[in-house]
Short mmCIF file of C-alpha atoms in Angstrom, two decimals:
data_model
loop_
_atom_site.label_atom_id
_atom_site.label_comp_id
_atom_site.label_asym_id
_atom_site.label_seq_id
_atom_site.Cartn_x
_atom_site.Cartn_y
_atom_site.Cartn_z
CA MET A 2 11.22 -10.68 -17.93
CA ALA A 3 11.87 -9.94 -14.08
CA PRO A 4 14.50 -7.65 -13.68
CA LYS A 5 17.74 -7.98 -12.75
CA CYS A 6 19.70 -5.85 -10.28
CA GLY A 7 23.18 -6.53 -8.74
CA LEU A 8 23.89 -6.21 -5.18
CA SER A 9 21.39 -2.84 -5.28
CA ALA A 10 21.40 0.79 -7.04
CA SER A 11 24.80 2.90 -8.26
CA ARG A 12 25.32 4.47 -4.76
CA PRO A 13 25.09 1.83 -1.65
CA ALA A 14 26.59 -0.60 -4.17
CA SER A 15 29.97 0.87 -3.76
CA GLN A 16 32.42 0.43 -0.62
CA PRO A 17 29.98 0.57 2.48
CA ARG A 18 30.07 3.36 5.24
CA PHE A 19 31.10 2.16 8.21
CA ILE A 20 28.52 1.17 9.62
CA GLN A 21 26.98 -0.76 6.88
CA HIS A 22 29.42 -3.59 8.40
CA LYS A 23 27.83 -5.59 10.02
CA LYS A 24 30.04 -6.46 12.66
CA GLU A 25 31.16 -2.98 13.44
CA ALA A 26 27.14 -2.20 14.04
CA PHE A 27 26.72 -4.87 15.98
CA TRP A 28 29.55 -3.49 18.43
CA PHE A 29 27.97 0.20 17.80
CA TYR A 30 24.52 -0.94 18.83
CA ARG A 31 25.61 -2.77 21.89
CA PHE A 32 26.77 1.13 23.00
CA LEU A 33 23.82 2.59 21.55
CA SER A 34 21.42 0.33 23.31
CA ILE A 35 22.41 1.86 26.23
CA ILE A 36 21.65 5.34 25.56
CA TYR A 37 19.30 5.08 22.50
CA ASP A 38 16.12 5.75 24.26
CA HIS A 39 16.94 8.71 26.39
CA VAL A 40 19.29 10.30 24.56
CA ILE A 41 19.00 9.82 20.62
CA ASN A 42 15.24 9.62 20.60
CA PRO A 43 14.21 12.94 22.18
CA GLY A 44 16.09 14.74 19.66
CA HIS A 45 16.03 12.90 16.31
CA TRP A 46 13.13 10.57 16.64
CA THR A 47 10.31 11.82 18.61
CA GLU A 48 7.05 10.23 19.21
CA ASP A 49 5.27 13.30 16.77
CA MET A 50 7.71 12.12 14.38
CA ARG A 51 7.14 8.27 14.91
CA ASP A 52 3.55 8.50 14.95
CA ASP A 53 3.62 11.29 11.56
CA ALA A 54 5.86 8.62 9.88
CA LEU A 55 3.67 5.52 10.54
CA GLU A 56 0.60 7.41 9.52
CA PRO A 57 0.99 5.99 5.95
CA ALA A 58 1.28 2.42 7.17
CA ASP A 59 -2.57 2.23 7.42
CA LEU A 60 -2.23 0.47 10.43
CA ASN A 61 -5.83 0.02 10.46
CA ASN A 62 -7.04 -3.43 12.13
CA ARG A 63 -5.90 -4.63 15.44
CA ASN A 64 -5.55 -7.89 13.86
CA MET A 65 -3.22 -7.07 11.36
CA ILE A 66 -0.20 -9.01 11.14
CA VAL A 67 3.01 -6.73 11.47
CA VAL A 68 6.65 -7.27 11.81
CA ASP A 69 9.03 -4.12 12.41
CA VAL A 70 12.14 -5.06 10.97
CA GLY A 71 15.12 -3.41 12.70
CA GLY A 72 12.90 -3.18 15.52
CA GLY A 73 15.82 -2.00 18.11
CA THR A 74 15.04 -1.67 21.58
CA GLY A 75 10.87 -0.91 20.41
CA PHE A 76 10.70 2.79 20.08
CA THR A 77 8.90 2.52 17.12
CA THR A 78 6.93 -0.82 17.65
CA LEU A 79 5.59 1.56 20.38
CA GLY A 80 3.63 3.98 18.02
CA ILE A 81 2.81 0.10 16.18
CA VAL A 82 0.76 -1.06 19.02
CA LYS A 83 -1.37 1.79 19.28
CA HIS A 84 -3.05 0.48 16.48
CA VAL A 85 -1.99 -3.19 16.28
CA ASP A 86 -2.81 -5.94 18.82
CA ALA A 87 0.99 -6.14 20.63
CA LYS A 88 0.63 -10.42 20.27
CA ASN A 89 0.31 -9.94 16.46
CA VAL A 90 3.38 -8.02 15.81
CA THR A 91 6.84 -9.37 15.47
CA ILE A 92 9.89 -7.15 16.54
CA LEU A 93 13.50 -8.13 14.49
CA ASP A 94 16.49 -7.15 15.12
CA GLN A 95 20.51 -8.37 14.75
CA SER A 96 21.15 -6.57 18.15
CA PRO A 97 20.82 -8.76 21.25
CA HIS A 98 21.20 -5.57 23.40
CA GLN A 99 18.91 -3.41 21.79
CA LEU A 100 16.32 -6.06 22.12
CA ALA A 101 16.87 -6.70 25.33
CA LYS A 102 15.47 -3.25 25.76
CA ALA A 103 12.13 -3.93 23.86
CA LYS A 104 11.83 -6.60 26.13
CA GLN A 105 11.38 -4.32 29.40
CA LYS A 106 8.59 -2.48 27.94
CA GLU A 107 5.24 -3.55 29.43
CA SER A 108 3.42 -2.50 26.25
CA LEU A 109 5.57 -4.85 24.04
CA LYS A 110 5.55 -7.74 26.37
CA GLU A 111 3.01 -10.07 24.35
CA CYS A 112 5.26 -9.10 20.99
CA ARG A 113 6.94 -11.98 19.33
CA ILE A 114 10.89 -10.36 19.74
CA ILE A 115 13.43 -12.28 18.01
CA GLU A 116 16.85 -11.64 16.83
CA GLY A 117 17.32 -11.70 12.70
CA ASP A 118 18.66 -10.19 9.63
CA ALA A 119 16.71 -7.68 7.47
CA GLU A 120 18.02 -8.80 4.35
CA ASP A 121 17.45 -12.29 5.11
CA LEU A 122 13.98 -12.60 6.97
CA PRO A 123 13.23 -15.49 8.81
CA PHE A 124 9.25 -15.28 7.96
CA ARG A 125 7.45 -17.24 5.24
CA THR A 126 6.27 -15.98 1.89
CA ASP A 127 2.99 -13.82 2.22
CA TYR A 128 3.29 -14.30 5.88
CA ALA A 129 2.31 -10.09 6.86
CA ASP A 130 -0.41 -7.36 6.16
CA ARG A 131 2.26 -4.78 7.14
CA TYR A 132 6.19 -4.26 6.84
CA VAL A 133 7.48 -1.55 8.83
CA SER A 134 11.53 -0.28 9.18
CA ALA A 135 12.07 2.54 10.83
CA GLY A 136 15.94 4.19 10.99
CA SER A 137 17.36 0.50 9.72
CA ILE A 138 17.77 0.67 6.09
CA GLU A 139 21.07 3.12 6.83
CA TYR A 140 22.77 0.32 8.37
CA TRP A 141 21.93 -2.51 5.55
CA PRO A 142 24.72 -3.26 3.53
CA ASP A 143 22.78 -3.91 0.60
CA PRO A 144 19.12 -1.91 0.65
CA GLN A 145 18.18 -3.39 -2.68
CA ARG A 146 18.07 -7.08 -0.83
CA GLY A 147 16.49 -6.05 1.97
CA ILE A 148 13.66 -4.03 0.56
CA LYS A 149 12.91 -7.24 -2.06
CA GLU A 150 12.70 -9.24 1.23
CA ALA A 151 10.02 -6.35 2.28
CA TYR A 152 8.42 -7.44 -0.55
CA ARG A 153 8.83 -11.20 -0.36
CA VAL A 154 7.08 -11.31 3.54
CA LEU A 155 4.00 -9.32 2.77
CA LYS A 156 0.89 -10.92 1.34
CA LEU A 157 -0.78 -10.19 -1.38
CA GLY A 158 -2.01 -6.42 -1.32
CA GLY A 159 0.17 -5.54 2.10
CA LYS A 160 2.03 -2.82 2.34
CA ALA A 161 5.72 -1.97 3.56
CA CYS A 162 6.34 1.49 5.31
CA LEU A 163 9.93 2.01 5.43
CA ILE A 164 11.44 5.28 7.44
CA GLY A 165 14.82 6.29 6.85
CA PRO A 166 17.48 9.38 6.88
CA VAL A 167 17.66 11.54 3.25
CA TYR A 168 20.91 12.33 1.92
CA PRO A 169 22.15 15.78 2.94
CA THR A 170 22.57 18.57 0.48
CA PHE A 171 25.33 20.21 2.13
CA TRP A 172 28.32 19.05 1.56
CA LEU A 173 30.12 18.97 4.77
CA SER A 174 27.17 17.05 6.02
CA ARG A 175 27.25 15.08 2.70
CA PHE A 176 30.86 14.15 3.29
CA PHE A 177 30.23 12.51 7.13
CA ALA A 178 27.27 11.25 6.01
CA ASP A 179 29.57 8.95 3.03
CA VAL A 180 31.97 7.88 5.92
CA TRP A 181 29.32 6.98 8.65
CA MET A 182 26.66 5.56 7.15
CA LEU A 183 24.09 5.03 4.26
CA PHE A 184 21.48 8.15 3.54
CA PRO A 185 19.91 7.47 0.78
CA LYS A 186 18.61 9.96 -2.22
CA GLU A 187 14.62 10.03 -2.10
CA GLU A 188 14.35 8.60 -5.54
CA GLU A 189 16.68 5.93 -4.21
CA TYR A 190 13.99 5.08 -2.02
CA ILE A 191 11.38 5.24 -4.70
CA ASP A 192 13.61 3.12 -7.18
CA TRP A 193 14.41 0.39 -5.03
CA PHE A 194 10.49 -0.09 -3.78
CA GLU A 195 10.00 0.14 -7.43
CA LYS A 196 12.11 -2.64 -8.89
CA ALA A 197 11.38 -4.79 -5.59
CA GLY A 198 7.65 -5.14 -7.26
CA PHE A 199 5.93 -2.47 -5.14
CA LYS A 200 2.70 -0.12 -6.75
CA ASP A 201 1.61 3.03 -5.68
CA VAL A 202 5.03 3.76 -4.29
CA GLN A 203 4.95 7.24 -1.73
CA LEU A 204 7.35 9.26 -0.28
CA LYS A 205 6.58 11.46 2.58
CA ARG A 206 9.10 13.68 3.88
CA ILE A 207 9.38 13.45 8.45
CA GLY A 208 11.46 15.81 10.44
CA PRO A 209 10.93 17.70 14.03
CA LYS A 210 8.58 20.61 13.94
CA TRP A 211 11.79 22.95 13.90
CA TYR A 212 13.22 21.72 10.94
CA ARG A 213 10.10 22.47 8.32
CA GLY A 214 11.49 24.62 5.43
CA VAL A 215 14.57 24.67 6.51
CA ARG A 216 16.25 21.48 4.21
CA ARG A 217 18.01 23.95 1.75
CA HIS A 218 20.51 24.40 4.44
CA GLY A 219 21.63 20.89 4.38
CA LEU A 220 20.46 19.40 7.65
CA ILE A 221 19.46 15.95 7.59
CA MET A 222 15.93 15.18 7.57
CA GLY A 223 14.25 11.81 6.65
CA CYS A 224 11.11 10.16 4.73
CA SER A 225 8.51 7.40 5.25
CA VAL A 226 8.11 5.52 2.04
CA THR A 227 5.00 2.74 1.67
CA GLY A 228 4.69 0.85 -1.27
CA VAL A 229 1.93 -2.16 -1.82
CA LYS A 230 2.63 -5.42 -2.87
CA PRO A 231 0.16 -6.50 -6.31
CA ALA A 232 0.60 -9.99 -6.23
CA SER A 233 1.03 -13.31 -4.07
CA GLY A 234 4.81 -14.57 -3.89
CA ASP A 235 8.50 -13.28 -4.17
CA SER A 236 9.88 -10.03 -5.48
CA PRO A 237 9.94 -10.53 -9.49
CA LEU A 238 13.62 -9.04 -8.45
CA GLN A 239 16.28 -11.32 -9.27
CA VAL A 240 19.28 -9.84 -6.93
CA ILE A 241 22.79 -11.16 -8.54
CA THR A 242 25.61 -11.73 -5.76
CA PHE A 243 28.94 -11.30 -7.82
#
């Protein structure tokens, strides 16, 4: 019997944080697109972190079909096209302002760039060899639905690589995390992947070099979670909308 689920696991099914509302996220990213590559990334999402987080995705064939969901300005896509031909990569994001920045990057000129919703992907079932999403899940109203979609669009044996923040341990950091956007716990990532039907689910912690070893102090770090699709077709998970 296929597993059933409400909107998602316990924490995300609670009242969405501010930027988990799609309308607010749209306007937030209209502003953020102006400064994202030059202000946000240098301190929180560096090239070294990106490449480290993408390593478990096994981008080992230039002819792979890859979808970068929530690809934004294309920063993560730049890491993908080091290993995969740009013509085989699709960047999807809900923000036209972010995507406009991606279109300006010379290395991404051959990528397909489209607007879309991570929870309702415009790709056919069994379409891609790899699904990548970095720094996007924290804005999804229902992460379980988004990960279910990741499963659906992958081919048999395809791999999903989802990169996102981790719920902080320090109480003050938790307060702001709960108000602003979604910061899942490590076990929630794994649970969402397994419920969606993924096998061989793995989690790798990531962070800037200065961060390593200081998680006990409650600073926010991230993780790269991967899972393999074991069977063709849609996810066995039945997501029920109330």
